[in-house]
Amino acid sequence: MLIVGIMLGPFVFDLLDDSILTISSDLRTMALIIILLKAGLSINIHDLKKVGRPAMLMSFIPAGFEIMAFLIFAPILLNVTYLEAGIIGAVMSAVSPAVVVPKMTRLIDEGYGTDKAIPQMIIAGASVDDIFVIVIFTSLVSIASGGSFSMIDLGKVPLSIVLGLSAGIIAGLLLVWFFKKYHMRDTVKVLILISISILFMPLEQFLSDITGFSGLLAIMSMGIVILNRYAVLAKRISGKFSKLWVAAEITLFVLVGSAVNISYVLKAGFITVLMIFIGLFFRLLGTYIILIKTQFNQKERLFIMLSQIPKATVQAAIGAIPLSIGLACGDLVLTFAVVSILITAPLGAFLIDITHKQLLKA
């Protein structure tokens, strides 16, 4: 799908209409909303409680280790400043919900790793991981643009989590009451859920200058509340979201591919690829440290580590920002973002697919 997007996109054969490219970001967001709702409707809160500590640590430790790798090695290998290395690391350190979440929801449906809530933990970690990374990225870009950084910026991370969860829980409780009180077709309920989720995304942008708010977490927690308060309905409409995802998945990855400028890939040398794998090594190391003294055996720990490889969504969304605002490192940041998508998204998805039966119990 990524390759088809690249070939159809404006940087190769330019076969996609401008009207589609103009709303590409909105279409990708819609696809992400569908899979996050599907994920929320698959997560039992009691299962998530089993893995509370590692799930929480996975939301920032692996990303922190990957940023640290860039701060240590990028100035040496790429001849950049520490600030530029931090910006590249922040872009690179987000795991992709678009790849990880659908893979994990499929494992939940098939029952792999659910006895220890492994897919649920990975979904939760991947969703919060993005909040942490984007706040760090925004702060570093602000400094590089001549702005300032304060502890208030870092405070947006826990605030985003709390407000996002709160909004999702309230919306979920109200919807459970509404659906129980008023009879309607499941298709209408699905449309209502999608409509409310769409409202959460611009709300995140609207509140960004005032406070932190995570639209992704709000959407997912809304689904979790519906499952845990109205399980019969959740199971019915989850199937409808699975059908919607068939089309949404194609839309998401073809449009991510269309944003990839192949000329940046051709410019990327051995050092770029080496730096990506150094960052991944540090990320996997951080993940392994989190899992020490947990209930997971060595095979399960290896699978959790492999799930941290894919990158796509965040890199496609923010990779071009430093270049668009005129930062000296902008070209390099975009190159890293593009190459990381092409290497890690297919690699991570492939490894999850071929190893889950050997590493996880059904």
CSV table of C-alpha atoms in Angstrom, one decimal:
chain,number,residue,atom,x,y,z
A,1,MET,CA,0.0,0.0,0.0
A,2,LEU,CA,2.9,2.4,0.8
A,3,ILE,CA,4.6,1.6,-2.5
A,4,VAL,CA,1.3,2.1,-4.4
A,5,GLY,CA,0.9,5.5,-2.7
A,6,ILE,CA,4.5,6.5,-3.6
A,7,MET,CA,4.0,5.6,-7.2
A,8,LEU,CA,0.6,7.4,-7.5
A,9,GLY,CA,1.8,10.4,-5.5
A,10,PRO,CA,3.0,13.8,-6.8
A,11,PHE,CA,6.7,12.9,-6.5
A,12,VAL,CA,6.6,9.9,-9.0
A,13,PHE,CA,3.7,9.5,-11.5
A,14,ASP,CA,1.4,12.2,-10.0
A,15,LEU,CA,-1.8,10.3,-10.7
A,16,LEU,CA,-3.7,11.5,-7.6
A,17,ASP,CA,-6.0,14.4,-8.1
A,18,ASP,CA,-5.1,17.6,-6.3
A,19,SER,CA,-8.5,17.6,-4.5
A,20,ILE,CA,-7.5,14.3,-2.8
A,21,LEU,CA,-4.1,15.5,-1.8
A,22,THR,CA,-5.6,18.7,-0.4
A,23,ILE,CA,-7.7,16.6,2.0
A,24,SER,CA,-5.1,13.9,2.5
A,25,SER,CA,-4.5,14.8,6.1
A,26,ASP,CA,-8.2,14.7,6.9
A,27,LEU,CA,-8.7,11.3,5.2
A,28,ARG,CA,-5.7,9.9,7.1
A,29,THR,CA,-7.2,11.2,10.4
A,30,MET,CA,-10.6,9.6,9.5
A,31,ALA,CA,-8.9,6.2,9.0
A,32,LEU,CA,-7.0,6.6,12.2
A,33,ILE,CA,-10.3,7.4,14.1
A,34,ILE,CA,-11.8,4.2,12.8
A,35,ILE,CA,-9.0,1.9,14.0
A,36,LEU,CA,-8.8,3.7,17.4
A,37,LEU,CA,-12.5,3.2,17.9
A,38,LYS,CA,-12.1,-0.5,17.0
A,39,ALA,CA,-9.2,-0.7,19.4
A,40,GLY,CA,-11.2,0.9,22.2
A,41,LEU,CA,-14.1,-1.5,21.7
A,42,SER,CA,-11.6,-4.4,22.0
A,43,ILE,CA,-9.9,-3.4,25.3
A,44,ASN,CA,-11.3,-4.7,28.6
A,45,ILE,CA,-10.3,-2.4,31.4
A,46,HIS,CA,-9.8,-5.4,33.7
A,47,ASP,CA,-7.2,-6.8,31.3
A,48,LEU,CA,-5.4,-3.5,31.1
A,49,LYS,CA,-5.1,-3.4,34.9
A,50,LYS,CA,-3.0,-6.5,34.8
A,51,VAL,CA,-0.2,-4.7,33.0
A,52,GLY,CA,-0.6,-1.2,34.5
A,53,ARG,CA,3.1,-0.4,35.3
A,54,PRO,CA,4.7,-1.6,32.0
A,55,ALA,CA,1.8,0.0,30.0
A,56,MET,CA,2.5,3.3,31.6
A,57,LEU,CA,6.3,3.1,31.2
A,58,MET,CA,6.0,2.1,27.5
A,59,SER,CA,4.3,5.4,26.8
A,60,PHE,CA,7.6,7.3,27.3
A,61,ILE,CA,10.7,5.2,28.2
A,62,PRO,CA,11.2,3.6,24.7
A,63,ALA,CA,10.8,7.0,23.0
A,64,GLY,CA,13.1,8.6,25.6
A,65,PHE,CA,15.8,6.0,24.9
A,66,GLU,CA,15.5,6.6,21.1
A,67,ILE,CA,15.8,10.4,21.5
A,68,MET,CA,18.8,9.8,23.7
A,69,ALA,CA,20.4,7.7,20.9
A,70,PHE,CA,20.1,10.6,18.5
A,71,LEU,CA,21.5,13.0,21.0
A,72,ILE,CA,24.6,10.8,21.5
A,73,PHE,CA,25.3,9.6,18.0
A,74,ALA,CA,23.7,12.1,15.5
A,75,PRO,CA,26.2,15.0,16.3
A,76,ILE,CA,29.1,12.6,15.7
A,77,LEU,CA,27.7,10.8,12.6
A,78,LEU,CA,25.7,13.6,11.0
A,79,ASN,CA,27.6,16.7,12.1
A,80,VAL,CA,24.5,18.4,13.5
A,81,THR,CA,24.0,20.4,16.7
A,82,TYR,CA,22.5,18.8,19.8
A,83,LEU,CA,19.3,20.8,19.2
A,84,GLU,CA,19.0,19.5,15.7
A,85,ALA,CA,19.8,16.0,16.9
A,86,GLY,CA,16.9,16.3,19.4
A,87,ILE,CA,14.5,17.5,16.7
A,88,ILE,CA,15.4,14.5,14.5
A,89,GLY,CA,15.2,12.1,17.4
A,90,ALA,CA,11.7,13.5,18.4
A,91,VAL,CA,10.4,12.9,14.9
A,92,MET,CA,11.9,9.4,14.8
A,93,SER,CA,10.9,8.2,18.3
A,94,ALA,CA,7.2,7.8,17.8
A,95,VAL,CA,5.8,4.3,17.2
A,96,SER,CA,3.0,4.2,14.6
A,97,PRO,CA,-0.6,3.7,15.9
A,98,ALA,CA,-1.7,3.2,12.3
A,99,VAL,CA,0.5,0.1,12.0
A,100,VAL,CA,0.5,-1.2,15.6
A,101,VAL,CA,-3.2,-0.7,16.6
A,102,PRO,CA,-4.8,-2.7,13.7
A,103,LYS,CA,-2.2,-5.5,14.2
A,104,MET,CA,-3.0,-5.7,17.9
A,105,THR,CA,-6.8,-5.5,17.5
A,106,ARG,CA,-6.5,-8.5,15.2
A,107,LEU,CA,-4.5,-10.4,17.8
A,108,ILE,CA,-7.2,-9.5,20.4
A,109,ASP,CA,-9.9,-10.9,18.0
A,110,GLU,CA,-7.8,-14.1,17.5
A,111,GLY,CA,-7.0,-14.4,21.2
A,112,TYR,CA,-3.1,-14.2,20.9
A,113,GLY,CA,-1.5,-12.9,24.0
A,114,THR,CA,-4.8,-11.8,25.6
A,115,ASP,CA,-4.3,-14.0,28.7
A,116,LYS,CA,-1.6,-11.5,29.8
A,117,ALA,CA,-3.2,-8.5,28.0
A,118,ILE,CA,-0.2,-8.0,25.8
A,119,PRO,CA,-1.9,-6.5,22.7
A,120,GLN,CA,-4.0,-4.2,25.0
A,121,MET,CA,-0.8,-3.0,26.7
A,122,ILE,CA,0.9,-2.3,23.3
A,123,ILE,CA,-2.1,-0.3,22.1
A,124,ALA,CA,-2.2,1.8,25.2
A,125,GLY,CA,1.6,2.5,25.1
A,126,ALA,CA,1.5,3.4,21.4
A,127,SER,CA,-1.3,5.9,21.9
A,128,VAL,CA,0.3,7.8,24.8
A,129,ASP,CA,3.8,7.5,23.2
A,130,ASP,CA,2.7,9.9,20.5
A,131,ILE,CA,1.6,12.6,22.9
A,132,PHE,CA,5.0,12.5,24.7
A,133,VAL,CA,6.9,12.7,21.4
A,134,ILE,CA,4.8,15.5,19.8
A,135,VAL,CA,5.1,17.7,22.9
A,136,ILE,CA,8.9,17.2,22.9
A,137,PHE,CA,9.1,17.9,19.2
A,138,THR,CA,7.0,21.1,19.4
A,139,SER,CA,9.1,22.4,22.3
A,140,LEU,CA,12.4,21.8,20.5
A,141,VAL,CA,11.1,23.3,17.2
A,142,SER,CA,10.0,26.4,19.2
A,143,ILE,CA,13.5,26.8,20.6
A,144,ALA,CA,15.1,26.3,17.2
A,145,SER,CA,12.7,29.0,15.7
A,146,GLY,CA,13.8,31.5,18.3
A,147,GLY,CA,11.1,30.8,20.8
A,148,SER,CA,11.5,29.5,24.4
A,149,PHE,CA,10.9,26.3,26.3
A,150,SER,CA,9.4,26.1,29.8
A,151,MET,CA,8.4,23.3,32.2
A,152,ILE,CA,4.8,24.2,31.4
A,153,ASP,CA,5.4,22.7,27.9
A,154,LEU,CA,6.4,19.4,29.5
A,155,GLY,CA,3.4,19.6,31.9
A,156,LYS,CA,1.2,19.3,28.8
A,157,VAL,CA,2.0,15.6,28.6
A,158,PRO,CA,0.2,14.5,31.8
A,159,LEU,CA,-2.5,17.1,31.2
A,160,SER,CA,-3.1,15.8,27.7
A,161,ILE,CA,-3.5,12.3,29.1
A,162,VAL,CA,-5.8,13.3,31.9
A,163,LEU,CA,-8.1,15.6,29.8
A,164,GLY,CA,-8.2,13.1,26.9
A,165,LEU,CA,-9.2,10.2,29.1
A,166,SER,CA,-11.7,12.4,31.0
A,167,ALA,CA,-13.4,13.6,27.8
A,168,GLY,CA,-13.5,10.0,26.4
A,169,ILE,CA,-14.9,8.6,29.6
A,170,ILE,CA,-17.7,11.2,29.9
A,171,ALA,CA,-18.6,10.8,26.2
A,172,GLY,CA,-18.7,7.1,26.6
A,173,LEU,CA,-20.9,7.1,29.7
A,174,LEU,CA,-23.3,9.6,28.0
A,175,LEU,CA,-23.5,7.4,24.9
A,176,VAL,CA,-24.1,4.2,26.9
A,177,TRP,CA,-27.1,6.0,28.6
A,178,PHE,CA,-28.3,7.4,25.2
A,179,PHE,CA,-28.1,4.1,23.4
A,180,LYS,CA,-29.9,2.2,26.2
A,181,LYS,CA,-32.6,4.8,26.3
A,182,TYR,CA,-33.3,5.3,22.6
A,183,HIS,CA,-33.5,2.5,20.1
A,184,MET,CA,-31.8,2.9,16.8
A,185,ARG,CA,-30.0,0.7,14.2
A,186,ASP,CA,-26.3,-0.2,14.9
A,187,THR,CA,-25.3,1.6,11.7
A,188,VAL,CA,-26.7,4.9,13.2
A,189,LYS,CA,-24.7,4.2,16.4
A,190,VAL,CA,-21.5,3.8,14.4
A,191,LEU,CA,-22.1,7.1,12.6
A,192,ILE,CA,-22.7,8.9,16.0
A,193,LEU,CA,-19.5,7.4,17.4
A,194,ILE,CA,-17.5,8.5,14.4
A,195,SER,CA,-19.1,12.0,14.4
A,196,ILE,CA,-18.2,12.6,18.1
A,197,SER,CA,-14.6,11.2,17.5
A,198,ILE,CA,-14.2,13.7,14.6
A,199,LEU,CA,-15.0,16.5,17.0
A,200,PHE,CA,-12.3,15.4,19.4
A,201,MET,CA,-9.5,16.0,16.8
A,202,PRO,CA,-10.1,19.7,16.0
A,203,LEU,CA,-10.7,20.2,19.8
A,204,GLU,CA,-7.1,19.0,20.3
A,205,GLN,CA,-5.9,21.7,17.8
A,206,PHE,CA,-8.1,24.4,19.3
A,207,LEU,CA,-6.8,23.7,22.9
A,208,SER,CA,-3.2,23.3,21.9
A,209,ASP,CA,-2.2,26.9,22.8
A,210,ILE,CA,-4.1,26.8,26.1
A,211,THR,CA,-3.6,23.4,27.5
A,212,GLY,CA,-2.8,19.8,26.5
A,213,PHE,CA,-5.5,17.5,25.2
A,214,SER,CA,-5.2,14.1,23.4
A,215,GLY,CA,-7.9,13.5,20.9
A,216,LEU,CA,-6.5,10.0,20.2
A,217,LEU,CA,-6.9,9.0,23.9
A,218,ALA,CA,-10.3,10.5,24.1
A,219,ILE,CA,-11.5,8.4,21.1
A,220,MET,CA,-10.0,5.2,22.4
A,221,SER,CA,-11.2,5.6,26.0
A,222,MET,CA,-14.7,6.3,24.7
A,223,GLY,CA,-14.7,2.9,23.1
A,224,ILE,CA,-13.3,1.3,26.2
A,225,VAL,CA,-16.1,2.7,28.3
A,226,ILE,CA,-18.7,1.4,25.9
A,227,LEU,CA,-17.2,-2.1,26.0
A,228,ASN,CA,-17.0,-2.2,29.7
A,229,ARG,CA,-20.5,-0.7,30.3
A,230,TYR,CA,-22.5,-2.1,27.3
A,231,ALA,CA,-20.5,-5.2,26.1
A,232,VAL,CA,-23.3,-6.6,23.9
A,233,LEU,CA,-23.4,-3.4,21.8
A,234,ALA,CA,-19.6,-3.1,21.7
A,235,LYS,CA,-19.2,-6.6,20.2
A,236,ARG,CA,-21.9,-5.9,17.6
A,237,ILE,CA,-20.6,-2.5,16.4
A,238,SER,CA,-16.9,-3.7,16.6
A,239,GLY,CA,-17.7,-6.0,13.7
A,240,LYS,CA,-18.9,-3.0,11.7
A,241,PHE,CA,-15.7,-1.1,12.4
A,242,SER,CA,-13.7,-4.1,11.2
A,243,LYS,CA,-15.5,-3.8,7.8
A,244,LEU,CA,-15.0,0.0,7.7
A,245,TRP,CA,-11.2,-0.6,8.3
A,246,VAL,CA,-10.9,-2.6,5.1
A,247,ALA,CA,-11.3,0.6,3.1
A,248,ALA,CA,-9.8,2.9,5.7
A,249,GLU,CA,-6.6,0.9,5.8
A,250,ILE,CA,-6.0,1.3,2.1
A,251,THR,CA,-6.8,5.0,2.3
A,252,LEU,CA,-4.4,5.6,5.2
A,253,PHE,CA,-1.4,3.8,3.8
A,254,VAL,CA,-1.8,4.9,0.2
A,255,LEU,CA,-2.0,8.5,1.3
A,256,VAL,CA,1.0,8.1,3.7
A,257,GLY,CA,2.9,6.8,0.8
A,258,SER,CA,1.8,9.7,-1.4
A,259,ALA,CA,3.4,12.1,1.0
A,260,VAL,CA,6.8,10.4,0.6
A,261,ASN,CA,9.2,12.3,-1.7
A,262,ILE,CA,11.3,9.6,-3.3
A,263,SER,CA,14.1,12.1,-4.0
A,264,TYR,CA,14.9,12.3,-0.3
A,265,VAL,CA,15.1,8.5,-0.2
A,266,LEU,CA,17.6,8.5,-3.0
A,267,LYS,CA,19.7,11.2,-1.2
A,268,ALA,CA,19.8,9.2,2.0
A,269,GLY,CA,23.1,7.5,2.5
A,270,PHE,CA,24.3,4.6,4.6
A,271,ILE,CA,24.8,6.9,7.6
A,272,THR,CA,21.0,7.8,7.6
A,273,VAL,CA,20.0,4.1,7.6
A,274,LEU,CA,22.7,3.3,10.2
A,275,MET,CA,21.3,6.1,12.5
A,276,ILE,CA,17.8,4.8,12.1
A,277,PHE,CA,18.9,1.3,13.3
A,278,ILE,CA,20.9,2.7,16.2
A,279,GLY,CA,17.8,4.6,17.3
A,280,LEU,CA,15.7,1.4,17.0
A,281,PHE,CA,18.3,-0.6,19.0
A,282,PHE,CA,18.1,2.0,21.8
A,283,ARG,CA,14.3,1.9,21.6
A,284,LEU,CA,14.2,-1.9,21.9
A,285,LEU,CA,16.7,-1.7,24.8
A,286,GLY,CA,14.5,0.7,26.7
A,287,THR,CA,11.5,-1.6,26.0
A,288,TYR,CA,13.4,-4.7,27.4
A,289,ILE,CA,14.4,-2.8,30.6
A,290,ILE,CA,10.7,-2.0,31.2
A,291,LEU,CA,9.8,-5.6,31.0
A,292,ILE,CA,12.4,-6.9,33.5
A,293,LYS,CA,10.7,-8.4,36.6
A,294,THR,CA,7.3,-8.6,34.9
A,295,GLN,CA,5.0,-11.5,34.3
A,296,PHE,CA,6.1,-11.9,30.7
A,297,ASN,CA,8.4,-14.7,29.5
A,298,GLN,CA,11.3,-14.2,27.1
A,299,LYS,CA,9.2,-15.0,24.0
A,300,GLU,CA,6.5,-12.5,25.0
A,301,ARG,CA,9.2,-9.8,25.8
A,302,LEU,CA,10.7,-10.4,22.3
A,303,PHE,CA,7.3,-9.9,20.7
A,304,ILE,CA,6.6,-6.7,22.6
A,305,MET,CA,10.0,-5.4,21.5
A,306,LEU,CA,9.2,-6.2,17.9
A,307,SER,CA,5.9,-4.3,18.1
A,308,GLN,CA,7.9,-1.1,18.8
A,309,ILE,CA,9.6,-1.1,15.3
A,310,PRO,CA,6.9,0.4,13.0
A,311,LYS,CA,7.0,4.1,12.2
A,312,ALA,CA,4.6,5.9,9.9
A,313,THR,CA,1.8,8.1,11.2
A,314,VAL,CA,3.6,10.7,13.2
A,315,GLN,CA,6.6,10.8,10.9
A,316,ALA,CA,4.3,11.5,7.9
A,317,ALA,CA,2.4,14.1,10.0
A,318,ILE,CA,5.3,16.2,11.4
A,319,GLY,CA,8.4,15.2,9.3
A,320,ALA,CA,8.0,18.1,6.9
A,321,ILE,CA,7.4,20.8,9.6
A,322,PRO,CA,11.0,21.8,10.2
A,323,LEU,CA,11.6,22.3,6.5
A,324,SER,CA,8.4,24.3,6.0
A,325,ILE,CA,9.3,26.8,8.8
A,326,GLY,CA,12.9,27.2,7.4
A,327,LEU,CA,15.0,25.3,9.9
A,328,ALA,CA,18.5,24.5,8.7
A,329,CYS,CA,18.0,20.8,9.6
A,330,GLY,CA,14.6,20.6,7.8
A,331,ASP,CA,15.8,18.7,4.7
A,332,LEU,CA,17.6,16.2,6.9
A,333,VAL,CA,14.6,15.7,9.2
A,334,LEU,CA,12.3,15.0,6.3
A,335,THR,CA,14.8,12.6,4.8
A,336,PHE,CA,14.9,10.6,8.1
A,337,ALA,CA,11.1,10.7,8.3
A,338,VAL,CA,10.6,9.3,4.8
A,339,VAL,CA,13.4,6.6,5.0
A,340,SER,CA,12.1,5.5,8.4
A,341,ILE,CA,8.6,5.0,7.1
A,342,LEU,CA,9.9,2.9,4.1
A,343,ILE,CA,12.1,0.7,6.3
A,344,THR,CA,10.3,0.3,9.6
A,345,ALA,CA,6.6,0.2,8.7
A,346,PRO,CA,6.8,-2.8,6.4
A,347,LEU,CA,9.5,-4.5,8.5
A,348,GLY,CA,7.6,-4.0,11.8
A,349,ALA,CA,4.3,-5.2,10.3
A,350,PHE,CA,6.0,-8.2,8.7
A,351,LEU,CA,7.7,-9.3,12.0
A,352,ILE,CA,4.5,-8.9,14.0
A,353,ASP,CA,2.7,-11.1,11.4
A,354,ILE,CA,5.2,-13.9,11.2
A,355,THR,CA,6.2,-14.1,14.9
A,356,HIS,CA,2.9,-13.8,16.9
A,357,LYS,CA,1.9,-17.4,16.6
A,358,GLN,CA,5.4,-18.6,17.8
A,359,LEU,CA,5.9,-16.0,20.5
A,360,LEU,CA,2.4,-15.6,22.0
A,361,LYS,CA,-0.1,-18.1,23.5
A,362,ALA,CA,-3.5,-18.3,21.8
